[in-house]
Every structure is written in C-alpha cells, then in structure tokens.
mmCIF file with all atom_site columns, C-alpha atoms in Angstrom:
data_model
loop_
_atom_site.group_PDB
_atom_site.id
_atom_site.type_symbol
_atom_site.label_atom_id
_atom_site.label_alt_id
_atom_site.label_comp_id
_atom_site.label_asym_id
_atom_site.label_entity_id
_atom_site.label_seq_id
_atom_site.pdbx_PDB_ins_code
_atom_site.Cartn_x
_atom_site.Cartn_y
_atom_site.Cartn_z
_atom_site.occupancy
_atom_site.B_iso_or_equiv
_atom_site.pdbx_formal_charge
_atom_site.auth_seq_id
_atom_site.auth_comp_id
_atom_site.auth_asym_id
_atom_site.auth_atom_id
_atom_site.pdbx_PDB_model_num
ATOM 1   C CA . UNK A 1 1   ? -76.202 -100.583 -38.654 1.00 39.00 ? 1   UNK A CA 1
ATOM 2   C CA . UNK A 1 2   ? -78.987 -98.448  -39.730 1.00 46.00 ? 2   UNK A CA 1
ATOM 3   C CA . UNK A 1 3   ? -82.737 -100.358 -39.114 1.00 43.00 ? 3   UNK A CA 1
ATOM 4   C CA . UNK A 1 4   ? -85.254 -99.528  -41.310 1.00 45.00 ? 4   UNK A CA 1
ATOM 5   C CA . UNK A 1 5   ? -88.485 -100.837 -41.358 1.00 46.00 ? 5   UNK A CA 1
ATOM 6   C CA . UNK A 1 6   ? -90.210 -102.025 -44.840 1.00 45.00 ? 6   UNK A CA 1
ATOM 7   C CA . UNK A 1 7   ? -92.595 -99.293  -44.620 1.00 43.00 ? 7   UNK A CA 1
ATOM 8   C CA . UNK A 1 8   ? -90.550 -96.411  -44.483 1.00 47.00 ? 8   UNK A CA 1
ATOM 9   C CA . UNK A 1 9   ? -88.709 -97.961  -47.208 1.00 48.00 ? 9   UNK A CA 1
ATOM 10  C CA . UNK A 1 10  ? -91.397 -97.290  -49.527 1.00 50.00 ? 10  UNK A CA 1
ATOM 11  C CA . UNK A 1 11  ? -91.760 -94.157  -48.438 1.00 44.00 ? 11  UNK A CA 1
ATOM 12  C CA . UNK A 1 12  ? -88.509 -92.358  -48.392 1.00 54.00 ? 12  UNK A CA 1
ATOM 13  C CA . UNK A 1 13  ? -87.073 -92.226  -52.033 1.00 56.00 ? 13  UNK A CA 1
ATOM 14  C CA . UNK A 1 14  ? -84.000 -91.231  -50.706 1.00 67.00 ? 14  UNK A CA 1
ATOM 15  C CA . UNK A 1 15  ? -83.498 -94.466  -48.869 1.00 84.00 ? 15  UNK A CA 1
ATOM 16  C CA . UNK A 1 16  ? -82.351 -96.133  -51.534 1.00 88.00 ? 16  UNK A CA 1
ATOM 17  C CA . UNK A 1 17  ? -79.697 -93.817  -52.283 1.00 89.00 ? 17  UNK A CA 1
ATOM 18  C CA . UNK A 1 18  ? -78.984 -94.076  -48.670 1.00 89.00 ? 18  UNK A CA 1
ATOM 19  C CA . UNK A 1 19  ? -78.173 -97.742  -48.923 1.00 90.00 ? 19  UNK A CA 1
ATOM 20  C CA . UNK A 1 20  ? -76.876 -98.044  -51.933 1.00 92.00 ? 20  UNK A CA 1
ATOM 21  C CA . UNK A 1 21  ? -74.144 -95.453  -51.571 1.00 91.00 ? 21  UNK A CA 1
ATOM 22  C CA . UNK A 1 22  ? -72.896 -97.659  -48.076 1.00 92.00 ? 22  UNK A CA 1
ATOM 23  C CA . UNK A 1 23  ? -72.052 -100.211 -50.899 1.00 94.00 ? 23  UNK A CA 1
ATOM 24  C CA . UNK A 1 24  ? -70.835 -98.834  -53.892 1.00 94.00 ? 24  UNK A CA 1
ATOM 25  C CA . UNK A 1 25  ? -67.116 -98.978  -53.114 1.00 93.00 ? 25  UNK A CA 1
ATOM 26  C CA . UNK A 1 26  ? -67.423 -102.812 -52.510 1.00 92.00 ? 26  UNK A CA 1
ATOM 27  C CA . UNK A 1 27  ? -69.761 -103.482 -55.748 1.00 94.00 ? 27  UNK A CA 1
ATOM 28  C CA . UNK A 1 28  ? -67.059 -101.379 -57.611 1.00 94.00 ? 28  UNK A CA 1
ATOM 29  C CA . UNK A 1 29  ? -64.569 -103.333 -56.445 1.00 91.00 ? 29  UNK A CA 1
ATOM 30  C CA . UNK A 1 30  ? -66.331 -106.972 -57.440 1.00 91.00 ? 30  UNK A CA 1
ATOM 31  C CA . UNK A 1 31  ? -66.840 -104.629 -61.004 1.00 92.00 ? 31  UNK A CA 1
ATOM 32  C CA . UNK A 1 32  ? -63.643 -104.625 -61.814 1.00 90.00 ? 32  UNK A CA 1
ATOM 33  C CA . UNK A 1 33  ? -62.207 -107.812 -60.509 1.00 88.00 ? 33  UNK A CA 1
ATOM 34  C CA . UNK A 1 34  ? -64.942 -109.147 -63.052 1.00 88.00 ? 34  UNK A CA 1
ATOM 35  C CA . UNK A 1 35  ? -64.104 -107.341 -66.255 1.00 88.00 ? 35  UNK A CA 1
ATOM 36  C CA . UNK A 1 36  ? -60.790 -106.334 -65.053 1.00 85.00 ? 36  UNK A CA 1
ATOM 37  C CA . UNK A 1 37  ? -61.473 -102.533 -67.308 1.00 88.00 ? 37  UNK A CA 1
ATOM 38  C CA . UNK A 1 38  ? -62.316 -99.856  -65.408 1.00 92.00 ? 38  UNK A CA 1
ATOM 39  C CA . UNK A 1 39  ? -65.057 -98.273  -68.159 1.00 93.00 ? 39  UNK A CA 1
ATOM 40  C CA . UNK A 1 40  ? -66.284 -101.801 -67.750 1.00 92.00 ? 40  UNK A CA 1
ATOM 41  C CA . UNK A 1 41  ? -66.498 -102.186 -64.355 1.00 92.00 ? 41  UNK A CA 1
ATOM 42  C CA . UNK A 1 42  ? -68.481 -98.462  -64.534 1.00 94.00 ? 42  UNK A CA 1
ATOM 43  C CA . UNK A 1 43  ? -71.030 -99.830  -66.860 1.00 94.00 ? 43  UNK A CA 1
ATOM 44  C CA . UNK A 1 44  ? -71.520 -102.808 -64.812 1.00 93.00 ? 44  UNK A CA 1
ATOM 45  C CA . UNK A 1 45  ? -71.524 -101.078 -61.968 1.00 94.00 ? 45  UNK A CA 1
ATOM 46  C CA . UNK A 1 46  ? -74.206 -98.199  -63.096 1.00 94.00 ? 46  UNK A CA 1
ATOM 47  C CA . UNK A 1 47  ? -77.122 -101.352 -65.037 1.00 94.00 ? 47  UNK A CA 1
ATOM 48  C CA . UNK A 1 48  ? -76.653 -103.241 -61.547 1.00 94.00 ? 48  UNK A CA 1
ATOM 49  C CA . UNK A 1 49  ? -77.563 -100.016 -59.850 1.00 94.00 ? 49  UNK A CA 1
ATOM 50  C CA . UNK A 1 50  ? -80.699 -98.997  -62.099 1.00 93.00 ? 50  UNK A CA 1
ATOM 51  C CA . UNK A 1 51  ? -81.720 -102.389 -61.853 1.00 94.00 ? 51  UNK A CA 1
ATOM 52  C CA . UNK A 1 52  ? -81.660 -102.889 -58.206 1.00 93.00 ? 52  UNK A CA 1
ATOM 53  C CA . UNK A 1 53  ? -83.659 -99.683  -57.660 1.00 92.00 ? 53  UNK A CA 1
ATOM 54  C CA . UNK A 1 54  ? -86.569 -101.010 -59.826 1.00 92.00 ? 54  UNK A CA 1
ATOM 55  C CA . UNK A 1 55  ? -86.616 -104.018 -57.991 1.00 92.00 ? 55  UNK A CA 1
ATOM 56  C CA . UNK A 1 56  ? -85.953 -102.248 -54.605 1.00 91.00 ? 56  UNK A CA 1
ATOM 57  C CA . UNK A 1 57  ? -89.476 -103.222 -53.567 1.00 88.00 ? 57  UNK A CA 1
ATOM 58  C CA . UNK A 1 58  ? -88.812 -106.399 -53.875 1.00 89.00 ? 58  UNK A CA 1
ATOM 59  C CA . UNK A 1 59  ? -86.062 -106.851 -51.132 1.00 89.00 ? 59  UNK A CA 1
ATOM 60  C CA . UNK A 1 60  ? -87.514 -108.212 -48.160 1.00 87.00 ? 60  UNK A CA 1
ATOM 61  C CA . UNK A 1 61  ? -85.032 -106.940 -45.684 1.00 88.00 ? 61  UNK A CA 1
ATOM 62  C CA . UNK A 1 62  ? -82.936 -104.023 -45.508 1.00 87.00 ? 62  UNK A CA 1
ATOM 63  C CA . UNK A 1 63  ? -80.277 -105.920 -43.281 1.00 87.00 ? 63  UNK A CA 1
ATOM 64  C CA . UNK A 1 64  ? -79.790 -108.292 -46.725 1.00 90.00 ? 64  UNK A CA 1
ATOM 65  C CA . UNK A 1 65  ? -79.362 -105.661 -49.119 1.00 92.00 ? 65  UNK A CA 1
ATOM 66  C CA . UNK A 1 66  ? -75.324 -105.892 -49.415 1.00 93.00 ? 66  UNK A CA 1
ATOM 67  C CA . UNK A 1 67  ? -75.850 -109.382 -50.530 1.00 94.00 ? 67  UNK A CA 1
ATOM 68  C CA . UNK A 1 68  ? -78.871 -108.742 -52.847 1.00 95.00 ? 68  UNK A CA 1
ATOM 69  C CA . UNK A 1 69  ? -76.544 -106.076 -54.536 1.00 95.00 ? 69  UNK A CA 1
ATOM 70  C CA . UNK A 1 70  ? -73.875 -108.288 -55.560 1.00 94.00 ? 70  UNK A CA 1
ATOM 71  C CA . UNK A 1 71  ? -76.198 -111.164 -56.915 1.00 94.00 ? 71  UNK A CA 1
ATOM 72  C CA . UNK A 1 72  ? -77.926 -108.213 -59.216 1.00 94.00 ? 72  UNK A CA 1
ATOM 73  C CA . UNK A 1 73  ? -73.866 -106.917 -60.368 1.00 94.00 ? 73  UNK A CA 1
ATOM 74  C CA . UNK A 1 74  ? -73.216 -111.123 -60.545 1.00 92.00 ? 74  UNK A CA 1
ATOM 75  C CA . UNK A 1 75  ? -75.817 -111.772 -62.651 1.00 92.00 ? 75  UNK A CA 1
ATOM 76  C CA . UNK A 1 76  ? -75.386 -108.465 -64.785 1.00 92.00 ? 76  UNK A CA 1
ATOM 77  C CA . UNK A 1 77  ? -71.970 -109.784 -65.460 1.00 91.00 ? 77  UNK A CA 1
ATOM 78  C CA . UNK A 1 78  ? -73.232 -113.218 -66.507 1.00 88.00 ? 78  UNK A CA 1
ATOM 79  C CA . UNK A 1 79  ? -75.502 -111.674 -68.657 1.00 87.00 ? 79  UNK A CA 1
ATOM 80  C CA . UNK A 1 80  ? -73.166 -109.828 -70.500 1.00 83.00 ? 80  UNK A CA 1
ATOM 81  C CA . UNK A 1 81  ? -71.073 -112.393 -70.741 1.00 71.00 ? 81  UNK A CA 1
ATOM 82  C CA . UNK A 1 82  ? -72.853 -114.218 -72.277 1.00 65.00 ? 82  UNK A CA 1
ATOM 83  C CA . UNK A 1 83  ? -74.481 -112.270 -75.036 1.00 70.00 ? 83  UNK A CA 1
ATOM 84  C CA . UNK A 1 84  ? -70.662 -111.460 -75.961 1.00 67.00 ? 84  UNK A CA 1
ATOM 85  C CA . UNK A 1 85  ? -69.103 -114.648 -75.454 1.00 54.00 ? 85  UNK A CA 1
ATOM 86  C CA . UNK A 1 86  ? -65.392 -113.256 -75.194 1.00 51.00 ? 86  UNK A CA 1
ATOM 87  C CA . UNK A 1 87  ? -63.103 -112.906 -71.700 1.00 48.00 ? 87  UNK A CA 1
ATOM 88  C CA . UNK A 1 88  ? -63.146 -109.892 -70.376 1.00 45.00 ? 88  UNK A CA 1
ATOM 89  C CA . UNK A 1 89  ? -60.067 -107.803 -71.566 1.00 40.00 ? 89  UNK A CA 1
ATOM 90  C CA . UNK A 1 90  ? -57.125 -106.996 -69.110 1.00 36.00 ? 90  UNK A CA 1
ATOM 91  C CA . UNK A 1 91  ? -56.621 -103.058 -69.480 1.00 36.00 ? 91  UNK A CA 1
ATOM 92  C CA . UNK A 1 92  ? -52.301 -103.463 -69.105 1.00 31.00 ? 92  UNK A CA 1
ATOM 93  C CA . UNK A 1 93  ? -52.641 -99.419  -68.046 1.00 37.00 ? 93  UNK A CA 1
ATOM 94  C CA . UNK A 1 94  ? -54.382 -99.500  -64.810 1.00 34.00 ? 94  UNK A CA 1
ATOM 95  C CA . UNK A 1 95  ? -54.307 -96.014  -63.391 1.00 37.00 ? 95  UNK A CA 1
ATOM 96  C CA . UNK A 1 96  ? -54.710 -96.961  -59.817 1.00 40.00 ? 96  UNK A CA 1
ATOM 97  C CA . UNK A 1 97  ? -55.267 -93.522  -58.591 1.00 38.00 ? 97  UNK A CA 1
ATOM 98  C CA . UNK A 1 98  ? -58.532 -93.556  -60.075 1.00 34.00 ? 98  UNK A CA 1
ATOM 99  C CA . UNK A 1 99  ? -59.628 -96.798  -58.163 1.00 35.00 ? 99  UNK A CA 1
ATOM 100 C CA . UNK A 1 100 ? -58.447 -94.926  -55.309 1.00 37.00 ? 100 UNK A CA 1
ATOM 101 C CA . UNK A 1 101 ? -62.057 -94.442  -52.986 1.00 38.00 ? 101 UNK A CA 1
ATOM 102 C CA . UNK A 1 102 ? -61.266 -93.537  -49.509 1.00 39.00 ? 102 UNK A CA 1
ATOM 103 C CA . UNK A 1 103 ? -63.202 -96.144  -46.936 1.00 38.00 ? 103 UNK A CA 1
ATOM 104 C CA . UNK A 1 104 ? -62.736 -96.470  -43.320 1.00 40.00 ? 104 UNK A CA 1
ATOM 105 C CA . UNK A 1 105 ? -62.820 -100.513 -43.714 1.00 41.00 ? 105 UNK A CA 1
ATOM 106 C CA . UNK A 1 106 ? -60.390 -102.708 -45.528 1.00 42.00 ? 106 UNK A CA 1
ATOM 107 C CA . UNK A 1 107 ? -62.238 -102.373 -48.899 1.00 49.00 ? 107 UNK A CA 1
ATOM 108 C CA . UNK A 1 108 ? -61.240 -103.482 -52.960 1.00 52.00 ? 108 UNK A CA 1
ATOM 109 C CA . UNK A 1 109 ? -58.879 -99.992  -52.886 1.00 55.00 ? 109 UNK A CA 1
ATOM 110 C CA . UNK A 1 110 ? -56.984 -100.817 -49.766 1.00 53.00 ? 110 UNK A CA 1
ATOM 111 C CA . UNK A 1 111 ? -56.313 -104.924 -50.988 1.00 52.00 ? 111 UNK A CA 1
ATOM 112 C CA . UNK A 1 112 ? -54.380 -102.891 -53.523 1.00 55.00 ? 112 UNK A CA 1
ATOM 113 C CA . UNK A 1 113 ? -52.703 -100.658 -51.705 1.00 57.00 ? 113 UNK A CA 1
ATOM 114 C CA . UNK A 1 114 ? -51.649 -103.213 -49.072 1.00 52.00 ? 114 UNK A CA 1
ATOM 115 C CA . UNK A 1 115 ? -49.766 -105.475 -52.075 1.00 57.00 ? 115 UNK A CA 1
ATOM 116 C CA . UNK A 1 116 ? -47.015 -105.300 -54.516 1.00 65.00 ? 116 UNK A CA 1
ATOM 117 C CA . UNK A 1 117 ? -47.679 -104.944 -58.148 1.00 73.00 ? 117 UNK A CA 1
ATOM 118 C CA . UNK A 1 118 ? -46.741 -108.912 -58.346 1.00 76.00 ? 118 UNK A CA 1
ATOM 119 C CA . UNK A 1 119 ? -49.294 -109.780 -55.703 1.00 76.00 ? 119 UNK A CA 1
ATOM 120 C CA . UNK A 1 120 ? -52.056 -107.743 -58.089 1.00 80.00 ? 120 UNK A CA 1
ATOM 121 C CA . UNK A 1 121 ? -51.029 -109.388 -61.150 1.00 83.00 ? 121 UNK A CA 1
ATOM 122 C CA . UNK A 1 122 ? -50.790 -112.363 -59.827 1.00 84.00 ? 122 UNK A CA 1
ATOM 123 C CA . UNK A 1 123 ? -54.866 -112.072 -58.046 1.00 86.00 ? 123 UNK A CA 1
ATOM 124 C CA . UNK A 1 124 ? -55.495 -110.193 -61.906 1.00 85.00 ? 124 UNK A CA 1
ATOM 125 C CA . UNK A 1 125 ? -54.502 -113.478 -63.629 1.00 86.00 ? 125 UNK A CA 1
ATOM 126 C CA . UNK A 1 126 ? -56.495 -115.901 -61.931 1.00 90.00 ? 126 UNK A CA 1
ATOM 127 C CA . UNK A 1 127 ? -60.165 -117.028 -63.521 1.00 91.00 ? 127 UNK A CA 1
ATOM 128 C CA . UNK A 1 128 ? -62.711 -115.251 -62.666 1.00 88.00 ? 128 UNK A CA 1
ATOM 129 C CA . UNK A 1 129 ? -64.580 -117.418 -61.040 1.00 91.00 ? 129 UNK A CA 1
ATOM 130 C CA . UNK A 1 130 ? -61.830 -117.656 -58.239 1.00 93.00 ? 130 UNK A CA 1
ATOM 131 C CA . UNK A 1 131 ? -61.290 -114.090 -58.103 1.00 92.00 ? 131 UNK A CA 1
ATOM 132 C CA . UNK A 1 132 ? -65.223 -113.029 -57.573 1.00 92.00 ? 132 UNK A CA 1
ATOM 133 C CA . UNK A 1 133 ? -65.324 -115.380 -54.476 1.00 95.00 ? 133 UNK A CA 1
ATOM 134 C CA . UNK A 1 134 ? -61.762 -114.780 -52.785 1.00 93.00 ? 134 UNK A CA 1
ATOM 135 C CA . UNK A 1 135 ? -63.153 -110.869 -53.487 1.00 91.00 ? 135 UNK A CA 1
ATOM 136 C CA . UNK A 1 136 ? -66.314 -111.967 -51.551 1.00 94.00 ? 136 UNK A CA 1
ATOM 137 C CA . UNK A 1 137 ? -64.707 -113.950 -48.515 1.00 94.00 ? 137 UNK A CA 1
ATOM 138 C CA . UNK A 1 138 ? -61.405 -112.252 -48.008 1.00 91.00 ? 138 UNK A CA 1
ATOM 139 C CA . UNK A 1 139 ? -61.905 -108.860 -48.622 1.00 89.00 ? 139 UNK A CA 1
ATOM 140 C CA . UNK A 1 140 ? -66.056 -108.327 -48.443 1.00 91.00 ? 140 UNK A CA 1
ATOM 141 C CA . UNK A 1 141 ? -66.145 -110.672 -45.512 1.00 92.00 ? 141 UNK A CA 1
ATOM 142 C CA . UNK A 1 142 ? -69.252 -112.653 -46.662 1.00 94.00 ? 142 UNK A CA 1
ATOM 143 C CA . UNK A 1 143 ? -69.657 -116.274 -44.945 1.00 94.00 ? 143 UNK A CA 1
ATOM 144 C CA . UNK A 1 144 ? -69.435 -119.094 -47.362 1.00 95.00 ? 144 UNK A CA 1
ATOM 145 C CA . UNK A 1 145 ? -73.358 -119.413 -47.137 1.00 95.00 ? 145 UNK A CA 1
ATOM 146 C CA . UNK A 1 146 ? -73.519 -115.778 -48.890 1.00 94.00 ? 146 UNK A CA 1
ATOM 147 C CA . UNK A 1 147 ? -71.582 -116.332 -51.586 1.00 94.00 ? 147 UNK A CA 1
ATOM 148 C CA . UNK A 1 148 ? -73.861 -119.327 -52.509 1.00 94.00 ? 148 UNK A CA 1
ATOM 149 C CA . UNK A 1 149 ? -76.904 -117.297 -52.209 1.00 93.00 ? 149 UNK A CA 1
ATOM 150 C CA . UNK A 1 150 ? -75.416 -114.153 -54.247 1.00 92.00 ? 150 UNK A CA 1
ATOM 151 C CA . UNK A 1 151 ? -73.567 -116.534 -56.920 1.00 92.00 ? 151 UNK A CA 1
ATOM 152 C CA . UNK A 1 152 ? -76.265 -119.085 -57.298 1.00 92.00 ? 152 UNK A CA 1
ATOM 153 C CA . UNK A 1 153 ? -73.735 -121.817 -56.287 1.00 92.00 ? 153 UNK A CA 1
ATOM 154 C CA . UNK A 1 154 ? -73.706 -124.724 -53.704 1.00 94.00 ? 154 UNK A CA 1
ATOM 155 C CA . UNK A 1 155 ? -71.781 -123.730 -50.557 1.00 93.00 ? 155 UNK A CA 1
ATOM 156 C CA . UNK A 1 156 ? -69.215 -126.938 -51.787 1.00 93.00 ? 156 UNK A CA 1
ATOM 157 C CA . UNK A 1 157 ? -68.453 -125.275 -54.786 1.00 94.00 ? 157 UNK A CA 1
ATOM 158 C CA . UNK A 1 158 ? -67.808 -121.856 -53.312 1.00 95.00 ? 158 UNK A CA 1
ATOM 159 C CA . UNK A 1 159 ? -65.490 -123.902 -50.896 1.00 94.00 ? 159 UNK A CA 1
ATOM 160 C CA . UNK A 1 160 ? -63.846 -126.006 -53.471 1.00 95.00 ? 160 UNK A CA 1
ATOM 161 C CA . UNK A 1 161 ? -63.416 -122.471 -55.747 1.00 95.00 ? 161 UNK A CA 1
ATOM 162 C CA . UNK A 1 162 ? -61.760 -120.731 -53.084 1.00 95.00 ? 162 UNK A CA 1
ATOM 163 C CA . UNK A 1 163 ? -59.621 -123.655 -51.806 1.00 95.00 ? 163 UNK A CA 1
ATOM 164 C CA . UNK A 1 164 ? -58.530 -123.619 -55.676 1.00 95.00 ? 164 UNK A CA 1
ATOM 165 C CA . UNK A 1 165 ? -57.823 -119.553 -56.328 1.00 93.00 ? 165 UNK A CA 1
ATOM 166 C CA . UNK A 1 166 ? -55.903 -119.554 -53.002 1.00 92.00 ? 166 UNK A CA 1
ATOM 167 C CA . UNK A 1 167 ? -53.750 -122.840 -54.413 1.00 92.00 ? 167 UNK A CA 1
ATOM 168 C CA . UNK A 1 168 ? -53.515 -120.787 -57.603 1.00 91.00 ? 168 UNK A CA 1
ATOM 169 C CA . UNK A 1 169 ? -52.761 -117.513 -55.715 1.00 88.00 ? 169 UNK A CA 1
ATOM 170 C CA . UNK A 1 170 ? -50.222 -119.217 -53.509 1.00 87.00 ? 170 UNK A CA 1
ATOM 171 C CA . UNK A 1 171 ? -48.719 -120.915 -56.433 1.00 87.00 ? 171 UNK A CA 1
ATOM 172 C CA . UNK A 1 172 ? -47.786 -117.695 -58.302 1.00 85.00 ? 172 UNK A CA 1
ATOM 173 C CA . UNK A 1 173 ? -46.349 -115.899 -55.141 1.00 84.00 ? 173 UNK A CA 1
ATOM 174 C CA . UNK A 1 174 ? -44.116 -118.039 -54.826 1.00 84.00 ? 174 UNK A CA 1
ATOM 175 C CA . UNK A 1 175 ? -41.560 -116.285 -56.722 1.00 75.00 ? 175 UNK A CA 1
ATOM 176 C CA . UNK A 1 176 ? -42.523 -112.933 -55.321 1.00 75.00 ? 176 UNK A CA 1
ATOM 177 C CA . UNK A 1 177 ? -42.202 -114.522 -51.749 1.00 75.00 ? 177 UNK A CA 1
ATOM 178 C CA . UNK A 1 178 ? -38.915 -115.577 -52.315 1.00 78.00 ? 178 UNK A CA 1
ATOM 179 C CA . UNK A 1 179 ? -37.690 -112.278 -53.788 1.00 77.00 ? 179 UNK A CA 1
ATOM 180 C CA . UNK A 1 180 ? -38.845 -110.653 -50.633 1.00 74.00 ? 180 UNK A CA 1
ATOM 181 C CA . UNK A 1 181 ? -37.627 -112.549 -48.546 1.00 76.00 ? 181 UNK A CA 1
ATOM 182 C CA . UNK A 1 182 ? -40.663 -114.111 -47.416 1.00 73.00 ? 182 UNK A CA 1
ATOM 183 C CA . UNK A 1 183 ? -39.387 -117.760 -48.174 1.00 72.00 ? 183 UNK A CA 1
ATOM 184 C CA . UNK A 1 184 ? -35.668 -119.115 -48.402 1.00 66.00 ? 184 UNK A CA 1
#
C-alpha cells in the first residue's frame, strides 16, 4: 500500500488520479449493482468522481480513501434517487463483455464470471439495499464497521441487511442448487 503523506497530497495533482484509478473497478462495480444500467452506473460513476476530487482536500487520510469513495458514489445515488423517485431500471440486455475490467483481485467482474446466469439474476433481483452491502462485505471486503461509516447506517442494520439479502439470496438458489446438483 502506497503511503502518502497529506502534504504531498496537495502538491502532486496527479495523486489523485493515482488513487482514484486503484478504485475505479470496485466503485464501478457498486455503480451498477445500484442502478443495475450500465450508462447509469457510468454517470454515477463519473459525478462521484468530479465530486470527490473537489473535495479531495478534505480527506484526512490517504489510507481511508477507498471508503470515502464509496460514501461520495452512495450518496450520489441517494441523491438521484431521490430527485427521480422511480427504481432504477433493470437493462434485460446486459452485455457482460463490456463489464469485463481485468483486476488481479476478486473484483465486481470476476463475482460474475465465477456464477451462472441464475446466480446473477438471482443477486440482480434483490433490493438494493441488500445488494450495495453484500457488494461491500463479500466482494469489496469492507468490515461491517465500514459499511456503516460509507452508508450512514448503524453497524446493526448493516448486519441485519446482510443477514436478510443472504436469506433472500439463499432462498432463490435454491432451485438453481438443486438443478446442479448442489442439493438433493
């Protein structure tokens, strides 16, 4: 992990580019689990970006800025959300090649590489509420604690949320289990 202390921060413009770019993959990937559309998810994706690098002076610490990134995207999203007032729409023709980002970590692209197209309908259907915070634990890797900061949320309720997707999850693989041979 790259140290960088908060005065040359301020004083390399490219260092901001630097870190961001170590992220984008992962803030695409909690894009489009949000709006489920890719243009969406690009939109999203690029405001969260121009916004965190006018408020890049006021993160603290460097070591924090994956966190700090998703709040900005989360709170983007609730924004929008808002002023709409309307689910986000499922785009039915998903070109997956074009989610495709190469990564050396297990990252948004390789979850859906590593499932059926069941097991990505099935994560597509649930709210989004469960699906930004099983994104966040099981794929990003971010402790309970960090999901409460980023979404705002008591650590119970991110807890409770993804005790509650992963019932929901579970509950429609069922089928697909069975059908593979998973469960007789």
């Amino acid at each position: 992990m790259q140290v960088i202390t908060l005065q040359q921060k301020h004083k390399e413009p490219e260092t901001f580019e630097q870190l961001l770019s170590q992220h984008l993959d992962s803030l695409y990937g909690l894009a489009f689990r949000l709006t489920q559309n890719q243009e969406k998810a690009r939109e999203l994706l690029q405001e969260s970006c121009l916004t965190a690098f006018e408020k890049f002076s006021q993160l603290r610490e460097i070591n924090k800025m994956k966190p700090w990134l998703f709040q900005i995207l989360h709170r983007k999203y609730l924004n929008a959300y808002r002023r709409k007032k309307e689910p986000p729409i499922v785009d039915i023709e998903l070109d997956e090649e074009l989610l495709t980002i190469p990564n050396d970590e297990l990252s948004a692209d390789h979850f859906e590489q590593l499932f059926g197209d069941e097991v990505q309908t099935a994560f597509d259907f649930l709210p989004a509420e469960f699906r930004e915070v099983i994104f966040m634990a099981d794929i990003e890797e971010f402790s309970h604690r960090e999901i409460a900061g980023i979404l705002e949320i008591p650590i119970g309720t991110v807890a409770s949320r993804l005790y509650r997707g992963h019932s929901l999850l579970a509950d429609k693989l069922k089928e697909y289990a069975s059908k593979h041979g998973y469960l007789k």
